[in-house]
């Protein structure tokens, strides 16, 4: 059984985490130095999230968009969940093609501090999101 049965569950958990980033002081500090457009493409369930980070702020778009990303990360919903739980080594997942990354390696590396800060928020956010969806 998949972690996320529907796109709405994935959006509530993964998208909700991305929305919460600006409320956390550690993550907010990481946002200040970034200017990126990232597209997360998921399968199982089919869905996508477009994250724009610029001038210390961020915005989220759910579903397809005509915007061109600097980076695209494609993975299953389960891999996304375990990635944000901190249970997947990103470089190993990319090597095993559990995560397919497109775009500049330099820009992908700029995401690392933001990801590390956000991973600390996800377990509690996931529990709250799942209990409110169920």
mmCIF file of N, CA and C in Angstrom:
data_model
loop_
_atom_site.group_PDB
_atom_site.id
_atom_site.type_symbol
_atom_site.label_atom_id
_atom_site.label_comp_id
_atom_site.label_asym_id
_atom_site.label_seq_id
_atom_site.Cartn_x
_atom_site.Cartn_y
_atom_site.Cartn_z
ATOM 1 N N UNK A 1 0.842 -1.185 0.000
ATOM 2 C CA UNK A 1 0.000 0.000 0.000
ATOM 3 C C UNK A 1 0.889 1.251 0.000
ATOM 4 N N UNK A 2 0.553 2.198 -0.822
ATOM 5 C CA UNK A 2 1.323 3.435 -0.937
ATOM 6 C C UNK A 2 1.067 4.354 0.251
ATOM 7 N N UNK A 3 2.049 5.191 0.551
ATOM 8 C CA UNK A 3 1.902 6.172 1.628
ATOM 9 C C UNK A 3 0.771 7.134 1.289
ATOM 10 N N UNK A 4 0.730 7.581 0.028
ATOM 11 C CA UNK A 4 -0.301 8.518 -0.419
ATOM 12 C C UNK A 4 -1.203 7.823 -1.426
ATOM 13 N N UNK A 5 -2.483 7.772 -1.127
ATOM 14 C CA UNK A 5 -3.455 7.139 -2.021
ATOM 15 C C UNK A 5 -3.904 8.091 -3.127
ATOM 16 N N UNK A 6 -3.946 9.388 -2.824
ATOM 17 C CA UNK A 6 -4.469 10.375 -3.775
ATOM 18 C C UNK A 6 -3.516 11.563 -3.883
ATOM 19 N N UNK A 7 -3.599 12.318 -4.988
ATOM 20 C CA UNK A 7 -2.811 13.550 -5.088
ATOM 21 C C UNK A 7 -3.097 14.515 -3.939
ATOM 22 N N UNK A 8 -4.353 14.601 -3.494
ATOM 23 C CA UNK A 8 -4.681 15.521 -2.399
ATOM 24 C C UNK A 8 -3.934 15.171 -1.113
ATOM 25 N N UNK A 9 -3.764 13.886 -0.836
ATOM 26 C CA UNK A 9 -2.987 13.489 0.340
ATOM 27 C C UNK A 9 -1.531 13.925 0.189
ATOM 28 N N UNK A 10 -0.965 13.708 -0.991
ATOM 29 C CA UNK A 10 0.415 14.121 -1.238
ATOM 30 C C UNK A 10 0.542 15.635 -1.133
ATOM 31 N N UNK A 11 -0.391 16.364 -1.740
ATOM 32 C CA UNK A 11 -0.341 17.828 -1.672
ATOM 33 C C UNK A 11 -0.451 18.309 -0.224
ATOM 34 N N UNK A 12 -1.314 17.668 0.563
ATOM 35 C CA UNK A 12 -1.471 18.067 1.955
ATOM 36 C C UNK A 12 -0.205 17.854 2.769
ATOM 37 N N UNK A 13 0.494 16.765 2.495
ATOM 38 C CA UNK A 13 1.705 16.451 3.268
ATOM 39 C C UNK A 13 2.943 17.134 2.705
ATOM 40 N N UNK A 14 3.279 16.852 1.455
ATOM 41 C CA UNK A 14 4.498 17.419 0.860
ATOM 42 C C UNK A 14 4.300 18.906 0.572
ATOM 43 N N UNK A 15 3.186 19.245 -0.065
ATOM 44 C CA UNK A 15 2.908 20.658 -0.351
ATOM 45 C C UNK A 15 2.734 21.466 0.918
ATOM 46 N N UNK A 16 2.070 20.868 1.904
ATOM 47 C CA UNK A 16 1.892 21.549 3.185
ATOM 48 C C UNK A 16 3.221 21.836 3.860
ATOM 49 N N UNK A 17 4.150 20.888 3.757
ATOM 50 C CA UNK A 17 5.493 21.113 4.305
ATOM 51 C C UNK A 17 6.160 22.289 3.605
ATOM 52 N N UNK A 18 6.096 22.303 2.283
ATOM 53 C CA UNK A 18 6.720 23.398 1.529
ATOM 54 C C UNK A 18 6.081 24.736 1.889
ATOM 55 N N UNK A 19 4.783 24.739 2.126
ATOM 56 C CA UNK A 19 4.106 25.975 2.552
ATOM 57 C C UNK A 19 4.557 26.426 3.938
ATOM 58 N N UNK A 20 4.826 25.481 4.829
ATOM 59 C CA UNK A 20 5.237 25.803 6.205
ATOM 60 C C UNK A 20 6.661 26.333 6.304
ATOM 61 N N UNK A 21 7.449 26.143 5.275
ATOM 62 C CA UNK A 21 8.871 26.491 5.347
ATOM 63 C C UNK A 21 9.116 27.911 5.829
ATOM 64 N N UNK A 22 8.351 28.859 5.322
ATOM 65 C CA UNK A 22 8.567 30.256 5.666
ATOM 66 C C UNK A 22 8.259 30.609 7.101
ATOM 67 N N UNK A 23 7.571 29.724 7.820
ATOM 68 C CA UNK A 23 7.231 29.990 9.218
ATOM 69 C C UNK A 23 8.331 29.534 10.176
ATOM 70 N N UNK A 24 9.267 28.748 9.690
ATOM 71 C CA UNK A 24 10.347 28.250 10.537
ATOM 72 C C UNK A 24 11.579 29.143 10.375
ATOM 73 N N UNK A 25 12.118 29.696 11.461
ATOM 74 C CA UNK A 25 13.240 30.634 11.359
ATOM 75 C C UNK A 25 14.484 30.049 10.680
ATOM 76 N N UNK A 26 14.783 28.772 10.934
ATOM 77 C CA UNK A 26 15.960 28.149 10.327
ATOM 78 C C UNK A 26 15.766 28.028 8.819
ATOM 79 N N UNK A 27 14.595 27.563 8.411
ATOM 80 C CA UNK A 27 14.304 27.412 6.985
ATOM 81 C C UNK A 27 14.225 28.780 6.326
ATOM 82 N N UNK A 28 13.613 29.731 6.999
ATOM 83 C CA UNK A 28 13.500 31.092 6.467
ATOM 84 C C UNK A 28 14.879 31.679 6.180
ATOM 85 N N UNK A 29 15.832 31.422 7.054
ATOM 86 C CA UNK A 29 17.200 31.911 6.838
ATOM 87 C C UNK A 29 17.795 31.309 5.565
ATOM 88 N N UNK A 30 17.502 30.041 5.296
ATOM 89 C CA UNK A 30 17.998 29.393 4.077
ATOM 90 C C UNK A 30 17.317 29.961 2.833
ATOM 91 N N UNK A 31 16.046 30.323 2.958
ATOM 92 C CA UNK A 31 15.306 30.886 1.821
ATOM 93 C C UNK A 31 15.887 32.219 1.362
ATOM 94 N N UNK A 32 16.461 32.979 2.283
ATOM 95 C CA UNK A 32 16.943 34.326 1.972
ATOM 96 C C UNK A 32 17.979 34.326 0.848
ATOM 97 N N UNK A 33 18.778 33.272 0.771
ATOM 98 C CA UNK A 33 19.883 33.260 -0.187
ATOM 99 C C UNK A 33 19.561 32.534 -1.491
ATOM 100 N N UNK A 34 18.357 32.017 -1.628
ATOM 101 C CA UNK A 34 18.026 31.217 -2.814
ATOM 102 C C UNK A 34 17.200 31.976 -3.839
ATOM 103 N N UNK A 35 17.418 31.618 -5.090
ATOM 104 C CA UNK A 35 16.567 32.060 -6.191
ATOM 105 C C UNK A 35 16.483 30.864 -7.137
ATOM 106 N N UNK A 36 15.405 30.097 -6.997
ATOM 107 C CA UNK A 36 15.247 28.852 -7.741
ATOM 108 C C UNK A 36 13.792 28.588 -8.091
ATOM 109 N N UNK A 37 13.618 27.850 -9.174
ATOM 110 C CA UNK A 37 12.306 27.314 -9.533
ATOM 111 C C UNK A 37 12.483 25.805 -9.620
ATOM 112 N N UNK A 38 11.740 25.088 -8.779
ATOM 113 C CA UNK A 38 11.888 23.638 -8.681
ATOM 114 C C UNK A 38 10.548 22.974 -8.969
ATOM 115 N N UNK A 39 10.579 21.996 -9.863
ATOM 116 C CA UNK A 39 9.375 21.217 -10.144
ATOM 117 C C UNK A 39 9.573 19.816 -9.566
ATOM 118 N N UNK A 40 8.656 19.424 -8.689
ATOM 119 C CA UNK A 40 8.624 18.067 -8.153
ATOM 120 C C UNK A 40 7.542 17.322 -8.933
ATOM 121 N N UNK A 41 7.935 16.276 -9.638
ATOM 122 C CA UNK A 41 6.989 15.465 -10.397
ATOM 123 C C UNK A 41 6.892 14.105 -9.711
ATOM 124 N N UNK A 42 5.671 13.698 -9.412
ATOM 125 C CA UNK A 42 5.454 12.457 -8.677
ATOM 126 C C UNK A 42 4.641 11.469 -9.507
ATOM 127 N N UNK A 43 4.894 10.194 -9.268
ATOM 128 C CA UNK A 43 4.013 9.133 -9.764
ATOM 129 C C UNK A 43 3.620 8.296 -8.554
ATOM 130 N N UNK A 44 2.478 7.673 -8.637
ATOM 131 C CA UNK A 44 1.928 6.892 -7.511
ATOM 132 C C UNK A 44 1.766 7.737 -6.264
ATOM 133 N N UNK A 45 0.923 8.712 -6.245
ATOM 134 C CA UNK A 45 -0.050 9.153 -7.250
ATOM 135 C C UNK A 45 0.534 10.207 -8.205
ATOM 136 N N UNK A 46 -0.045 10.254 -9.403
ATOM 137 C CA UNK A 46 0.374 11.234 -10.411
ATOM 138 C C UNK A 46 0.058 12.631 -9.907
ATOM 139 N N UNK A 47 1.085 13.466 -9.785
ATOM 140 C CA UNK A 47 0.900 14.823 -9.269
ATOM 141 C C UNK A 47 2.187 15.606 -9.473
ATOM 142 N N UNK A 48 2.108 16.917 -9.290
ATOM 143 C CA UNK A 48 3.311 17.740 -9.371
ATOM 144 C C UNK A 48 3.142 18.985 -8.511
ATOM 145 N N UNK A 49 4.279 19.465 -8.031
ATOM 146 C CA UNK A 49 4.332 20.679 -7.222
ATOM 147 C C UNK A 49 5.442 21.547 -7.791
ATOM 148 N N UNK A 50 5.133 22.812 -8.007
ATOM 149 C CA UNK A 50 6.119 23.764 -8.523
ATOM 150 C C UNK A 50 6.429 24.760 -7.414
ATOM 151 N N UNK A 51 7.688 24.810 -7.003
ATOM 152 C CA UNK A 51 8.149 25.684 -5.923
ATOM 153 C C UNK A 51 9.001 26.796 -6.519
ATOM 154 N N UNK A 52 8.629 28.038 -6.238
ATOM 155 C CA UNK A 52 9.423 29.196 -6.648
ATOM 156 C C UNK A 52 9.956 29.864 -5.387
ATOM 157 N N UNK A 53 11.273 30.029 -5.322
ATOM 158 C CA UNK A 53 11.926 30.680 -4.187
ATOM 159 C C UNK A 53 12.671 31.888 -4.731
ATOM 160 N N UNK A 54 12.343 33.066 -4.185
ATOM 161 C CA UNK A 54 12.963 34.298 -4.684
ATOM 162 C C UNK A 54 12.818 35.401 -3.642
ATOM 163 N N UNK A 55 13.895 36.146 -3.432
ATOM 164 C CA UNK A 55 13.884 37.301 -2.525
ATOM 165 C C UNK A 55 13.369 36.958 -1.128
ATOM 166 N N UNK A 56 13.741 35.780 -0.625
ATOM 167 C CA UNK A 56 13.349 35.403 0.728
ATOM 168 C C UNK A 56 11.919 34.931 0.879
ATOM 169 N N UNK A 57 11.200 34.791 -0.225
ATOM 170 C CA UNK A 57 9.825 34.294 -0.164
ATOM 171 C C UNK A 57 9.707 33.058 -1.051
ATOM 172 N N UNK A 58 8.612 32.365 -0.897
ATOM 173 C CA UNK A 58 8.383 31.207 -1.749
ATOM 174 C C UNK A 58 6.903 31.106 -2.093
ATOM 175 N N UNK A 59 6.640 30.481 -3.228
ATOM 176 C CA UNK A 59 5.255 30.230 -3.623
ATOM 177 C C UNK A 59 5.164 28.796 -4.143
ATOM 178 N N UNK A 60 3.969 28.245 -4.027
ATOM 179 C CA UNK A 60 3.713 26.858 -4.403
ATOM 180 C C UNK A 60 2.579 26.829 -5.421
ATOM 181 N N UNK A 61 2.751 26.008 -6.462
ATOM 182 C CA UNK A 61 1.676 25.773 -7.425
ATOM 183 C C UNK A 61 1.482 24.261 -7.506
ATOM 184 N N UNK A 62 0.237 23.820 -7.358
ATOM 185 C CA UNK A 62 -0.080 22.396 -7.434
ATOM 186 C C UNK A 62 -0.577 22.061 -8.831
ATOM 187 N N UNK A 63 -0.115 20.943 -9.382
ATOM 188 C CA UNK A 63 -0.521 20.526 -10.715
ATOM 189 C C UNK A 63 0.425 21.083 -11.765
ATOM 190 N N UNK A 64 0.069 20.856 -13.001
ATOM 191 C CA UNK A 64 0.919 21.288 -14.115
ATOM 192 C C UNK A 64 0.918 22.802 -14.257
ATOM 193 N N UNK A 65 2.033 23.319 -14.731
ATOM 194 C CA UNK A 65 2.189 24.745 -14.987
ATOM 195 C C UNK A 65 3.078 24.912 -16.214
ATOM 196 N N UNK A 66 2.967 26.042 -16.875
ATOM 197 C CA UNK A 66 3.804 26.283 -18.052
ATOM 198 C C UNK A 66 5.141 26.931 -17.672
ATOM 199 N N UNK A 67 5.354 27.197 -16.378
ATOM 200 C CA UNK A 67 6.625 27.770 -15.944
ATOM 201 C C UNK A 67 7.764 26.776 -16.175
ATOM 202 N N UNK A 68 8.929 27.311 -16.509
ATOM 203 C CA UNK A 68 10.100 26.469 -16.746
ATOM 204 C C UNK A 68 10.930 26.395 -15.460
ATOM 205 N N UNK A 69 11.168 25.177 -14.965
ATOM 206 C CA UNK A 69 11.950 25.045 -13.731
ATOM 207 C C UNK A 69 13.458 25.122 -13.996
ATOM 208 N N UNK A 70 14.198 25.523 -12.972
ATOM 209 C CA UNK A 70 15.658 25.425 -13.013
ATOM 210 C C UNK A 70 16.076 23.982 -12.740
ATOM 211 N N UNK A 71 15.287 23.325 -11.902
ATOM 212 C CA UNK A 71 15.556 21.955 -11.461
ATOM 213 C C UNK A 71 14.246 21.178 -11.498
ATOM 214 N N UNK A 72 14.321 19.922 -11.916
ATOM 215 C CA UNK A 72 13.156 19.044 -11.807
ATOM 216 C C UNK A 72 13.582 17.777 -11.084
ATOM 217 N N UNK A 73 12.797 17.387 -10.097
ATOM 218 C CA UNK A 73 13.037 16.162 -9.348
ATOM 219 C C UNK A 73 11.816 15.267 -9.509
ATOM 220 N N UNK A 74 12.007 14.088 -10.091
ATOM 221 C CA UNK A 74 10.907 13.156 -10.333
ATOM 222 C C UNK A 74 11.097 11.920 -9.457
ATOM 223 N N UNK A 75 10.001 11.482 -8.828
ATOM 224 C CA UNK A 75 10.064 10.336 -7.913
ATOM 225 C C UNK A 75 8.651 9.845 -7.623
ATOM 226 N N UNK A 76 8.562 8.703 -6.973
ATOM 227 C CA UNK A 76 7.254 8.214 -6.528
ATOM 228 C C UNK A 76 6.841 8.967 -5.265
ATOM 229 N N UNK A 77 5.575 8.899 -4.948
ATOM 230 C CA UNK A 77 5.092 9.502 -3.713
ATOM 231 C C UNK A 77 5.748 8.881 -2.489
ATOM 232 N N UNK A 78 5.984 7.559 -2.533
ATOM 233 C CA UNK A 78 6.637 6.889 -1.407
ATOM 234 C C UNK A 78 8.069 7.382 -1.220
ATOM 235 N N UNK A 79 8.815 7.501 -2.316
ATOM 236 C CA UNK A 79 10.191 8.002 -2.222
ATOM 237 C C UNK A 79 10.179 9.426 -1.673
ATOM 238 N N UNK A 80 9.231 10.248 -2.120
ATOM 239 C CA UNK A 80 9.134 11.621 -1.603
ATOM 240 C C UNK A 80 8.914 11.609 -0.089
ATOM 241 N N UNK A 81 8.007 10.766 0.366
ATOM 242 C CA UNK A 81 7.717 10.675 1.802
ATOM 243 C C UNK A 81 8.975 10.293 2.586
ATOM 244 N N UNK A 82 9.646 9.229 2.168
ATOM 245 C CA UNK A 82 10.827 8.769 2.901
ATOM 246 C C UNK A 82 11.991 9.741 2.762
ATOM 247 N N UNK A 83 12.053 10.447 1.637
ATOM 248 C CA UNK A 83 13.046 11.504 1.439
ATOM 249 C C UNK A 83 12.862 12.593 2.490
ATOM 250 N N UNK A 84 11.625 13.103 2.646
ATOM 251 C CA UNK A 84 11.369 14.175 3.611
ATOM 252 C C UNK A 84 11.437 13.674 5.050
ATOM 253 N N UNK A 85 11.253 12.380 5.269
ATOM 254 C CA UNK A 85 11.438 11.804 6.606
ATOM 255 C C UNK A 85 12.924 11.719 6.959
ATOM 256 N N UNK A 86 13.785 11.891 5.953
ATOM 257 C CA UNK A 86 15.227 11.792 6.180
ATOM 258 C C UNK A 86 15.724 10.358 6.164
ATOM 259 N N UNK A 87 14.913 9.450 5.607
ATOM 260 C CA UNK A 87 15.246 8.027 5.610
ATOM 261 C C UNK A 87 15.884 7.560 4.311
ATOM 262 N N UNK A 88 16.014 8.460 3.345
ATOM 263 C CA UNK A 88 16.626 8.114 2.062
ATOM 264 C C UNK A 88 17.843 9.002 1.862
ATOM 265 N N UNK A 89 18.954 8.380 1.513
ATOM 266 C CA UNK A 89 20.147 9.123 1.137
ATOM 267 C C UNK A 89 19.921 9.641 -0.281
ATOM 268 N N UNK A 90 19.917 10.955 -0.432
ATOM 269 C CA UNK A 90 19.561 11.570 -1.713
ATOM 270 C C UNK A 90 20.505 11.134 -2.827
ATOM 271 N N UNK A 91 21.796 11.142 -2.568
ATOM 272 C CA UNK A 91 22.750 10.778 -3.621
ATOM 273 C C UNK A 91 22.573 9.319 -4.044
ATOM 274 N N UNK A 92 22.311 8.423 -3.090
ATOM 275 C CA UNK A 92 22.056 7.025 -3.438
ATOM 276 C C UNK A 92 20.766 6.895 -4.238
ATOM 277 N N UNK A 93 19.740 7.642 -3.841
ATOM 278 C CA UNK A 93 18.458 7.589 -4.553
ATOM 279 C C UNK A 93 18.613 8.089 -5.986
ATOM 280 N N UNK A 94 19.435 9.120 -6.180
ATOM 281 C CA UNK A 94 19.687 9.621 -7.537
ATOM 282 C C UNK A 94 20.474 8.580 -8.329
ATOM 283 N N UNK A 95 21.488 7.975 -7.709
ATOM 284 C CA UNK A 95 22.297 6.947 -8.373
ATOM 285 C C UNK A 95 21.435 5.751 -8.774
ATOM 286 N N UNK A 96 20.511 5.351 -7.899
ATOM 287 C CA UNK A 96 19.624 4.214 -8.180
ATOM 288 C C UNK A 96 18.424 4.613 -9.033
ATOM 289 N N UNK A 97 18.351 5.874 -9.390
ATOM 290 C CA UNK A 97 17.263 6.459 -10.177
ATOM 291 C C UNK A 97 15.902 6.332 -9.497
ATOM 292 N N UNK A 98 15.904 6.295 -8.164
ATOM 293 C CA UNK A 98 14.650 6.423 -7.420
ATOM 294 C C UNK A 98 14.198 7.880 -7.480
ATOM 295 N N UNK A 99 15.182 8.767 -7.564
ATOM 296 C CA UNK A 99 14.944 10.189 -7.812
ATOM 297 C C UNK A 99 15.676 10.524 -9.096
ATOM 298 N N UNK A 100 14.950 11.071 -10.066
ATOM 299 C CA UNK A 100 15.561 11.489 -11.323
ATOM 300 C C UNK A 100 15.648 13.003 -11.294
ATOM 301 N N UNK A 101 16.882 13.494 -11.309
ATOM 302 C CA UNK A 101 17.121 14.936 -11.209
ATOM 303 C C UNK A 101 17.519 15.490 -12.568
ATOM 304 N N UNK A 102 16.905 16.613 -12.947
ATOM 305 C CA UNK A 102 17.239 17.313 -14.185
ATOM 306 C C UNK A 102 17.577 18.747 -13.833
ATOM 307 N N UNK A 103 18.580 19.270 -14.489
ATOM 308 C CA UNK A 103 18.973 20.655 -14.240
ATOM 309 C C UNK A 103 20.409 20.724 -13.775
ATOM 310 N N UNK A 104 20.836 21.912 -13.486
ATOM 311 C CA UNK A 104 22.209 22.176 -13.076
ATOM 312 C C UNK A 104 22.524 21.529 -11.729
ATOM 313 N N UNK A 105 23.628 20.778 -11.665
ATOM 314 C CA UNK A 105 24.048 20.170 -10.410
ATOM 315 C C UNK A 105 24.324 21.244 -9.363
ATOM 316 N N UNK A 106 24.881 22.369 -9.785
ATOM 317 C CA UNK A 106 25.139 23.477 -8.864
ATOM 318 C C UNK A 106 23.861 23.987 -8.223
ATOM 319 N N UNK A 107 22.800 24.104 -9.016
ATOM 320 C CA UNK A 107 21.517 24.568 -8.472
ATOM 321 C C UNK A 107 20.883 23.508 -7.583
ATOM 322 N N UNK A 108 21.051 22.248 -7.952
ATOM 323 C CA UNK A 108 20.541 21.172 -7.103
ATOM 324 C C UNK A 108 21.237 21.222 -5.747
ATOM 325 N N UNK A 109 22.538 21.451 -5.745
ATOM 326 C CA UNK A 109 23.298 21.514 -4.494
ATOM 327 C C UNK A 109 22.867 22.698 -3.629
ATOM 328 N N UNK A 110 22.371 23.776 -4.249
ATOM 329 C CA UNK A 110 21.879 24.925 -3.482
ATOM 330 C C UNK A 110 20.652 24.558 -2.648
ATOM 331 N N UNK A 111 19.959 23.499 -3.050
ATOM 332 C CA UNK A 111 18.776 23.049 -2.307
ATOM 333 C C UNK A 111 19.122 22.311 -1.018
ATOM 334 N N UNK A 112 20.332 21.787 -0.917
ATOM 335 C CA UNK A 112 20.690 20.920 0.208
ATOM 336 C C UNK A 112 20.442 21.571 1.575
ATOM 337 N N UNK A 113 20.903 22.805 1.844
ATOM 338 C CA UNK A 113 20.634 23.388 3.165
ATOM 339 C C UNK A 113 19.137 23.565 3.447
ATOM 340 N N UNK A 114 18.378 23.930 2.426
ATOM 341 C CA UNK A 114 16.935 24.093 2.579
ATOM 342 C C UNK A 114 16.281 22.747 2.896
ATOM 343 N N UNK A 115 16.707 21.722 2.198
ATOM 344 C CA UNK A 115 16.164 20.380 2.423
ATOM 345 C C UNK A 115 16.500 19.898 3.830
ATOM 346 N N UNK A 116 17.757 20.073 4.236
ATOM 347 C CA UNK A 116 18.163 19.628 5.580
ATOM 348 C C UNK A 116 17.335 20.318 6.659
ATOM 349 N N UNK A 117 17.092 21.603 6.501
ATOM 350 C CA UNK A 117 16.292 22.340 7.486
ATOM 351 C C UNK A 117 14.833 21.879 7.459
ATOM 352 N N UNK A 118 14.294 21.615 6.268
ATOM 353 C CA UNK A 118 12.890 21.215 6.131
ATOM 354 C C UNK A 118 12.629 19.799 6.622
ATOM 355 N N UNK A 119 13.616 18.924 6.490
ATOM 356 C CA UNK A 119 13.459 17.532 6.921
ATOM 357 C C UNK A 119 13.111 17.461 8.409
ATOM 358 N N UNK A 120 13.614 18.393 9.183
ATOM 359 C CA UNK A 120 13.330 18.399 10.625
ATOM 360 C C UNK A 120 11.852 18.679 10.913
ATOM 361 N N UNK A 121 11.176 19.353 9.987
ATOM 362 C CA UNK A 121 9.768 19.707 10.180
ATOM 363 C C UNK A 121 8.801 18.609 9.736
ATOM 364 N N UNK A 122 9.226 17.768 8.799
ATOM 365 C CA UNK A 122 8.288 16.872 8.126
ATOM 366 C C UNK A 122 7.636 15.810 9.014
ATOM 367 N N UNK A 123 8.367 15.079 9.867
ATOM 368 C CA UNK A 123 7.685 14.004 10.614
ATOM 369 C C UNK A 123 6.452 14.485 11.387
ATOM 370 N N UNK A 124 6.582 15.570 12.109
ATOM 371 C CA UNK A 124 5.434 16.094 12.862
ATOM 372 C C UNK A 124 4.357 16.606 11.905
ATOM 373 N N UNK A 125 4.772 17.288 10.843
ATOM 374 C CA UNK A 125 3.810 17.794 9.863
ATOM 375 C C UNK A 125 3.037 16.635 9.223
ATOM 376 N N UNK A 126 3.729 15.558 8.892
ATOM 377 C CA UNK A 126 3.089 14.392 8.288
ATOM 378 C C UNK A 126 2.020 13.822 9.222
ATOM 379 N N UNK A 127 2.365 13.634 10.485
ATOM 380 C CA UNK A 127 1.402 13.081 11.446
ATOM 381 C C UNK A 127 0.164 13.967 11.560
ATOM 382 N N UNK A 128 0.370 15.278 11.617
ATOM 383 C CA UNK A 128 -0.762 16.210 11.702
ATOM 384 C C UNK A 128 -1.596 16.167 10.426
ATOM 385 N N UNK A 129 -0.938 16.109 9.279
ATOM 386 C CA UNK A 129 -1.651 16.109 7.993
ATOM 387 C C UNK A 129 -2.471 14.847 7.808
ATOM 388 N N UNK A 130 -1.876 13.705 8.095
ATOM 389 C CA UNK A 130 -2.574 12.433 7.914
ATOM 390 C C UNK A 130 -3.769 12.331 8.856
ATOM 391 N N UNK A 131 -3.610 12.781 10.096
ATOM 392 C CA UNK A 131 -4.739 12.693 11.033
ATOM 393 C C UNK A 131 -5.873 13.631 10.628
ATOM 394 N N UNK A 132 -5.562 14.755 9.986
ATOM 395 C CA UNK A 132 -6.627 15.669 9.556
ATOM 396 C C UNK A 132 -7.301 15.191 8.271
ATOM 397 N N UNK A 133 -6.576 14.403 7.453
ATOM 398 C CA UNK A 133 -7.146 13.876 6.207
ATOM 399 C C UNK A 133 -8.026 12.667 6.504
ATOM 400 N N UNK A 134 -7.598 11.835 7.458
ATOM 401 C CA UNK A 134 -8.314 10.578 7.766
ATOM 402 C C UNK A 134 -9.662 10.817 8.390
#
